[in-house]
mmCIF file of C-alpha atoms in Angstrom:
data_model
loop_
_atom_site.group_PDB
_atom_site.id
_atom_site.type_symbol
_atom_site.label_atom_id
_atom_site.label_comp_id
_atom_site.label_asym_id
_atom_site.label_seq_id
_atom_site.Cartn_x
_atom_site.Cartn_y
_atom_site.Cartn_z
ATOM 1 C CA GLN A 15 32.829 127.994 102.634
ATOM 2 C CA GLN A 16 29.629 129.125 100.994
ATOM 3 C CA PRO A 17 26.605 127.415 102.575
ATOM 4 C CA VAL A 18 24.788 125.035 100.267
ATOM 5 C CA GLN A 19 21.064 125.480 99.773
ATOM 6 C CA SER A 20 18.573 122.938 98.503
ATOM 7 C CA PRO A 21 16.478 122.734 96.496
ATOM 8 C CA GLN A 22 17.580 125.335 93.950
ATOM 9 C CA ALA A 23 13.979 125.969 92.960
ATOM 10 C CA VAL A 24 10.527 124.859 93.991
ATOM 11 C CA ILE A 25 7.049 125.467 92.607
ATOM 12 C CA LEU A 26 4.038 125.267 94.900
ATOM 13 C CA ARG A 27 0.306 125.759 94.778
ATOM 14 C CA GLU A 28 -1.220 128.102 97.326
ATOM 15 C CA GLY A 29 -1.704 126.324 100.616
ATOM 16 C CA GLU A 30 1.081 123.777 100.086
ATOM 17 C CA ASP A 31 4.123 123.466 102.323
ATOM 18 C CA ALA A 32 7.801 123.749 101.492
ATOM 19 C CA VAL A 33 11.119 123.178 103.235
ATOM 20 C CA ILE A 34 14.335 124.932 102.249
ATOM 21 C CA ASN A 35 17.595 123.544 103.567
ATOM 22 C CA CYS A 36 20.934 125.187 104.255
ATOM 23 C CA SER A 37 24.061 123.264 105.156
ATOM 24 C CA SER A 38 27.604 124.300 105.977
ATOM 25 C CA SER A 39 30.942 122.545 106.033
ATOM 26 C CA LYS A 40 32.013 124.392 109.179
ATOM 27 C CA ALA A 41 30.703 124.937 112.690
ATOM 28 C CA LEU A 42 28.011 127.587 112.849
ATOM 29 C CA TYR A 43 27.163 130.099 115.548
ATOM 30 C CA SER A 44 24.198 131.528 113.699
ATOM 31 C CA VAL A 45 22.155 131.105 110.527
ATOM 32 C CA HIS A 46 20.367 134.020 108.896
ATOM 33 C CA TRP A 47 17.478 133.790 106.437
ATOM 34 C CA TYR A 48 16.402 136.484 103.962
ATOM 35 C CA ARG A 49 13.843 136.676 101.172
ATOM 36 C CA GLN A 50 14.269 138.713 98.026
ATOM 37 C CA LYS A 51 11.521 139.538 95.594
ATOM 38 C CA HIS A 52 12.413 140.259 91.999
ATOM 39 C CA GLY A 53 14.012 143.675 91.610
ATOM 40 C CA GLU A 54 13.989 144.404 95.327
ATOM 41 C CA ALA A 55 16.434 144.295 98.208
ATOM 42 C CA PRO A 56 16.671 141.235 100.465
ATOM 43 C CA VAL A 57 14.444 141.392 103.523
ATOM 44 C CA PHE A 58 15.187 139.795 106.879
ATOM 45 C CA LEU A 59 13.167 136.708 107.872
ATOM 46 C CA MET A 60 14.864 134.857 110.683
ATOM 47 C CA ILE A 61 18.003 134.474 112.753
ATOM 48 C CA LEU A 62 18.765 131.218 114.523
ATOM 49 C CA LEU A 63 21.502 131.192 117.112
ATOM 50 C CA LYS A 64 23.522 128.421 118.700
ATOM 51 C CA GLY A 65 21.730 127.375 121.831
ATOM 52 C CA GLY A 66 18.239 127.639 120.413
ATOM 53 C CA GLU A 67 17.448 131.339 120.409
ATOM 54 C CA GLN A 68 15.444 132.559 117.423
ATOM 55 C CA LYS A 69 14.205 135.897 116.267
ATOM 56 C CA GLY A 70 12.177 136.783 113.234
ATOM 57 C CA HIS A 71 9.018 136.358 111.229
ATOM 58 C CA GLU A 72 5.885 135.186 113.033
ATOM 59 C CA LYS A 73 4.483 133.037 110.238
ATOM 60 C CA ILE A 74 7.688 131.332 109.200
ATOM 61 C CA SER A 75 9.493 128.761 111.280
ATOM 62 C CA ALA A 76 12.980 127.380 111.070
ATOM 63 C CA SER A 77 15.254 124.917 112.747
ATOM 64 C CA PHE A 78 18.981 124.881 113.436
ATOM 65 C CA ASN A 79 20.853 121.632 113.991
ATOM 66 C CA GLU A 80 24.214 122.715 115.349
ATOM 67 C CA LYS A 81 25.750 119.247 115.283
ATOM 68 C CA LYS A 82 24.860 118.686 111.645
ATOM 69 C CA GLN A 83 25.659 122.311 110.737
ATOM 70 C CA GLN A 84 22.313 122.599 109.035
ATOM 71 C CA SER A 85 19.275 124.836 109.091
ATOM 72 C CA SER A 86 15.859 124.406 107.521
ATOM 73 C CA LEU A 87 13.203 127.010 106.752
ATOM 74 C CA TYR A 88 9.603 125.789 106.898
ATOM 75 C CA LEU A 89 6.969 127.570 104.835
ATOM 76 C CA THR A 90 3.526 126.225 105.709
ATOM 77 C CA ALA A 91 0.220 126.970 103.999
ATOM 78 C CA SER A 92 2.086 129.022 101.412
ATOM 79 C CA GLN A 93 0.621 132.253 100.092
ATOM 80 C CA LEU A 94 1.277 134.038 96.816
ATOM 81 C CA SER A 95 3.289 136.609 98.784
ATOM 82 C CA TYR A 96 5.825 133.911 99.734
ATOM 83 C CA SER A 97 7.171 133.871 96.176
ATOM 84 C CA GLY A 98 10.756 135.029 95.881
ATOM 85 C CA THR A 99 14.305 133.843 96.331
ATOM 86 C CA TYR A 100 15.337 132.685 99.788
ATOM 87 C CA PHE A 101 18.907 133.024 100.983
ATOM 88 C CA CYS A 102 20.608 131.625 104.032
ATOM 89 C CA GLY A 103 23.715 133.326 105.369
ATOM 90 C CA THR A 104 26.443 132.381 107.828
ATOM 91 C CA TYR A 105 29.296 134.379 109.281
ATOM 92 C CA SER A 106 32.926 133.409 108.857
ATOM 93 C CA TYR A 107 33.598 133.663 112.580
ATOM 94 C CA TYR A 108 32.336 131.206 115.154
ATOM 95 C CA GLY A 109 31.207 133.193 118.152
ATOM 96 C CA GLY A 110 29.736 136.571 118.831
ATOM 97 C CA SER A 111 31.900 138.507 116.384
ATOM 98 C CA GLN A 112 30.735 138.826 112.811
ATOM 99 C CA GLY A 113 33.372 138.997 110.125
ATOM 100 C CA ASN A 114 32.403 138.078 106.598
ATOM 101 C CA LEU A 115 28.711 137.220 105.984
ATOM 102 C CA ILE A 116 28.492 134.495 103.353
ATOM 103 C CA PHE A 117 25.214 133.743 101.599
ATOM 104 C CA GLY A 118 24.138 130.612 99.791
ATOM 105 C CA LYS A 119 23.190 130.810 96.130
ATOM 106 C CA GLY A 120 19.505 130.971 96.950
ATOM 107 C CA THR A 121 16.329 128.939 96.505
ATOM 108 C CA LYS A 122 13.743 130.298 94.113
ATOM 109 C CA LEU A 123 10.213 129.705 95.383
ATOM 110 C CA SER A 124 7.210 130.208 93.123
ATOM 111 C CA VAL A 125 3.698 129.983 94.538
ATOM 112 C CA LYS A 126 0.919 129.569 91.982
ATOM 113 C CA PRO A 127 -2.800 130.235 92.526
ATOM 114 C CA GLU B 12 12.320 156.464 109.050
ATOM 115 C CA ALA B 13 15.101 153.939 109.595
ATOM 116 C CA GLN B 14 16.756 153.245 106.289
ATOM 117 C CA VAL B 15 19.827 152.558 104.216
ATOM 118 C CA THR B 16 20.173 154.773 101.178
ATOM 119 C CA GLN B 17 22.316 154.251 98.116
ATOM 120 C CA ASN B 18 23.137 156.575 95.249
ATOM 121 C CA PRO B 19 22.950 156.404 92.353
ATOM 122 C CA ARG B 20 20.297 153.730 91.830
ATOM 123 C CA TYR B 21 21.299 153.190 88.212
ATOM 124 C CA LEU B 22 24.602 153.939 86.531
ATOM 125 C CA ILE B 23 25.975 153.269 83.081
ATOM 126 C CA THR B 24 29.652 154.072 82.658
ATOM 127 C CA VAL B 25 32.642 153.218 80.510
ATOM 128 C CA THR B 26 35.673 151.099 81.266
ATOM 129 C CA GLY B 27 38.286 152.878 83.335
ATOM 130 C CA LYS B 28 36.224 155.845 84.491
ATOM 131 C CA LYS B 29 36.415 156.075 88.264
ATOM 132 C CA LEU B 30 33.132 156.016 90.115
ATOM 133 C CA THR B 31 31.794 156.056 93.663
ATOM 134 C CA VAL B 32 28.567 154.560 94.941
ATOM 135 C CA THR B 33 27.474 156.123 98.199
ATOM 136 C CA CYS B 34 25.807 154.339 101.095
ATOM 137 C CA SER B 35 24.372 155.954 104.192
ATOM 138 C CA GLN B 36 22.406 154.630 107.177
ATOM 139 C CA ASN B 37 20.569 156.488 109.917
ATOM 140 C CA MET B 38 20.308 153.689 112.475
ATOM 141 C CA ASN B 39 23.669 154.184 114.237
ATOM 142 C CA HIS B 40 24.807 150.758 113.059
ATOM 143 C CA GLU B 41 28.417 149.755 113.562
ATOM 144 C CA TYR B 42 28.527 147.031 110.881
ATOM 145 C CA MET B 43 28.253 148.012 107.219
ATOM 146 C CA SER B 44 28.958 146.005 104.120
ATOM 147 C CA TRP B 45 28.768 145.869 100.341
ATOM 148 C CA TYR B 46 27.480 142.959 98.251
ATOM 149 C CA ARG B 47 27.274 142.271 94.584
ATOM 150 C CA GLN B 48 24.577 140.087 93.123
ATOM 151 C CA ASP B 49 24.945 138.204 89.857
ATOM 152 C CA PRO B 50 22.546 135.649 88.352
ATOM 153 C CA GLY B 51 23.154 132.178 89.721
ATOM 154 C CA LEU B 52 25.826 133.330 92.172
ATOM 155 C CA GLY B 53 23.698 134.805 94.925
ATOM 156 C CA LEU B 54 24.911 137.650 97.127
ATOM 157 C CA ARG B 55 28.664 137.913 97.512
ATOM 158 C CA GLN B 56 30.231 140.215 100.040
ATOM 159 C CA ILE B 57 32.816 142.652 98.699
ATOM 160 C CA TYR B 58 33.959 144.496 101.823
ATOM 161 C CA TYR B 59 32.676 144.986 105.329
ATOM 162 C CA SER B 60 33.353 147.372 108.175
ATOM 163 C CA MET B 61 32.830 146.765 111.858
ATOM 164 C CA ASN B 62 33.412 150.371 112.878
ATOM 165 C CA VAL B 63 34.867 153.698 111.799
ATOM 166 C CA GLU B 64 38.295 153.251 110.174
ATOM 167 C CA VAL B 65 37.949 149.436 110.404
ATOM 168 C CA THR B 66 37.384 147.656 107.086
ATOM 169 C CA ASP B 67 38.101 144.156 105.845
ATOM 170 C CA LYS B 68 37.823 142.136 102.668
ATOM 171 C CA GLY B 69 34.880 139.939 101.893
ATOM 172 C CA ASP B 70 34.778 137.223 99.264
ATOM 173 C CA VAL B 71 35.241 139.333 96.126
ATOM 174 C CA PRO B 72 37.251 142.490 96.978
ATOM 175 C CA GLU B 73 39.367 142.687 93.802
ATOM 176 C CA GLY B 74 38.813 145.917 91.887
ATOM 177 C CA TYR B 75 37.004 147.684 94.729
ATOM 178 C CA LYS B 76 37.939 150.066 97.517
ATOM 179 C CA VAL B 77 35.991 151.286 100.530
ATOM 180 C CA SER B 78 36.426 153.778 103.307
ATOM 181 C CA ARG B 79 34.679 154.333 106.633
ATOM 182 C CA LYS B 80 35.467 157.815 107.843
ATOM 183 C CA GLU B 81 32.093 158.349 109.479
ATOM 184 C CA LYS B 82 29.844 155.839 111.176
ATOM 185 C CA ARG B 83 26.873 156.497 108.901
ATOM 186 C CA ASN B 84 28.650 156.398 105.507
ATOM 187 C CA PHE B 85 30.382 153.579 103.658
ATOM 188 C CA PRO B 86 31.149 154.479 100.028
ATOM 189 C CA LEU B 87 32.182 151.887 97.442
ATOM 190 C CA ILE B 88 34.857 153.044 95.015
ATOM 191 C CA LEU B 89 35.666 151.519 91.642
ATOM 192 C CA GLU B 90 38.866 153.221 90.543
ATOM 193 C CA SER B 91 39.054 151.592 87.112
ATOM 194 C CA PRO B 92 35.773 149.805 86.397
ATOM 195 C CA SER B 93 35.736 146.892 83.990
ATOM 196 C CA PRO B 94 32.824 145.123 82.260
ATOM 197 C CA ASN B 95 33.033 142.183 84.700
ATOM 198 C CA GLN B 96 31.976 144.594 87.448
ATOM 199 C CA THR B 97 28.600 145.023 85.775
ATOM 200 C CA SER B 98 26.278 143.880 88.536
ATOM 201 C CA LEU B 99 23.611 144.758 91.076
ATOM 202 C CA TYR B 100 25.171 146.185 94.229
ATOM 203 C CA PHE B 101 23.650 146.285 97.697
ATOM 204 C CA CYS B 102 24.809 148.095 100.791
ATOM 205 C CA ALA B 103 23.689 146.766 104.178
ATOM 206 C CA SER B 104 24.085 147.660 107.828
ATOM 207 C CA SER B 105 23.421 146.162 111.247
ATOM 208 C CA PHE B 106 24.338 146.443 114.878
ATOM 209 C CA LEU B 107 27.435 144.552 115.890
ATOM 210 C CA GLY B 108 26.971 140.858 116.613
ATOM 211 C CA GLN B 109 25.531 137.788 114.939
ATOM 212 C CA SER B 110 22.120 138.195 116.577
ATOM 213 C CA TYR B 111 21.270 141.302 114.554
ATOM 214 C CA GLU B 112 19.689 141.408 111.134
ATOM 215 C CA GLN B 113 21.105 143.184 108.118
ATOM 216 C CA TYR B 114 19.163 146.121 106.688
ATOM 217 C CA PHE B 115 19.692 146.385 102.956
ATOM 218 C CA GLY B 116 19.671 149.453 100.770
ATOM 219 C CA PRO B 117 17.556 149.514 97.588
ATOM 220 C CA GLY B 118 20.422 148.509 95.307
ATOM 221 C CA THR B 119 22.500 150.121 92.562
ATOM 222 C CA ARG B 120 22.445 148.624 89.106
ATOM 223 C CA LEU B 121 25.814 149.282 87.473
ATOM 224 C CA THR B 122 26.621 148.680 83.827
ATOM 225 C CA VAL B 123 30.209 149.074 82.618
ATOM 226 C CA THR B 124 30.635 149.155 78.838
#
């Protein structure tokens, strides 16, 4: 039940836009997004909840389509600091409880000058 | 400073020699978990705990043990490490509920020879 991320990797020039997708085979209550730079711990970006509530990073936007069980992360006017691997995560339980947090395999984003 | 700490950060050991990786958080979080990260496989949850004395298996629990005797600590125990447990390990914590982000520790790089 691991969420599937696409693309696996993307290379951008500074200022270009990118979309990272995350899809699940089961109903989702929430989708979590994290970014990890090489050699560092993952860092929280965004949480999207069923019903439309969002919390997270000011400069990064995301969408959550509950019916399609999909989420997309939108990176606009990319900066060099956006480089890293992006992970989406979903919990095994549907509802407020947590259970097992399952991450996708990640999308590696490289921003070039 | 709010943080999750892990020790040791680096460890090289031999097959079969029991080891413990400690994890501690100072944010009064109920939820704590352990992940392993391997190239191409993303972050996979080993065990999680939703409160003191409450633990449950994640996706890859074989060969690992955990305990949660205190709210702030969640040690990971490898009683008989094997080379396939060579990996990068992260501890994380959060408040209870899917609307809260995970705070990750800095990681422990384990090599089993």
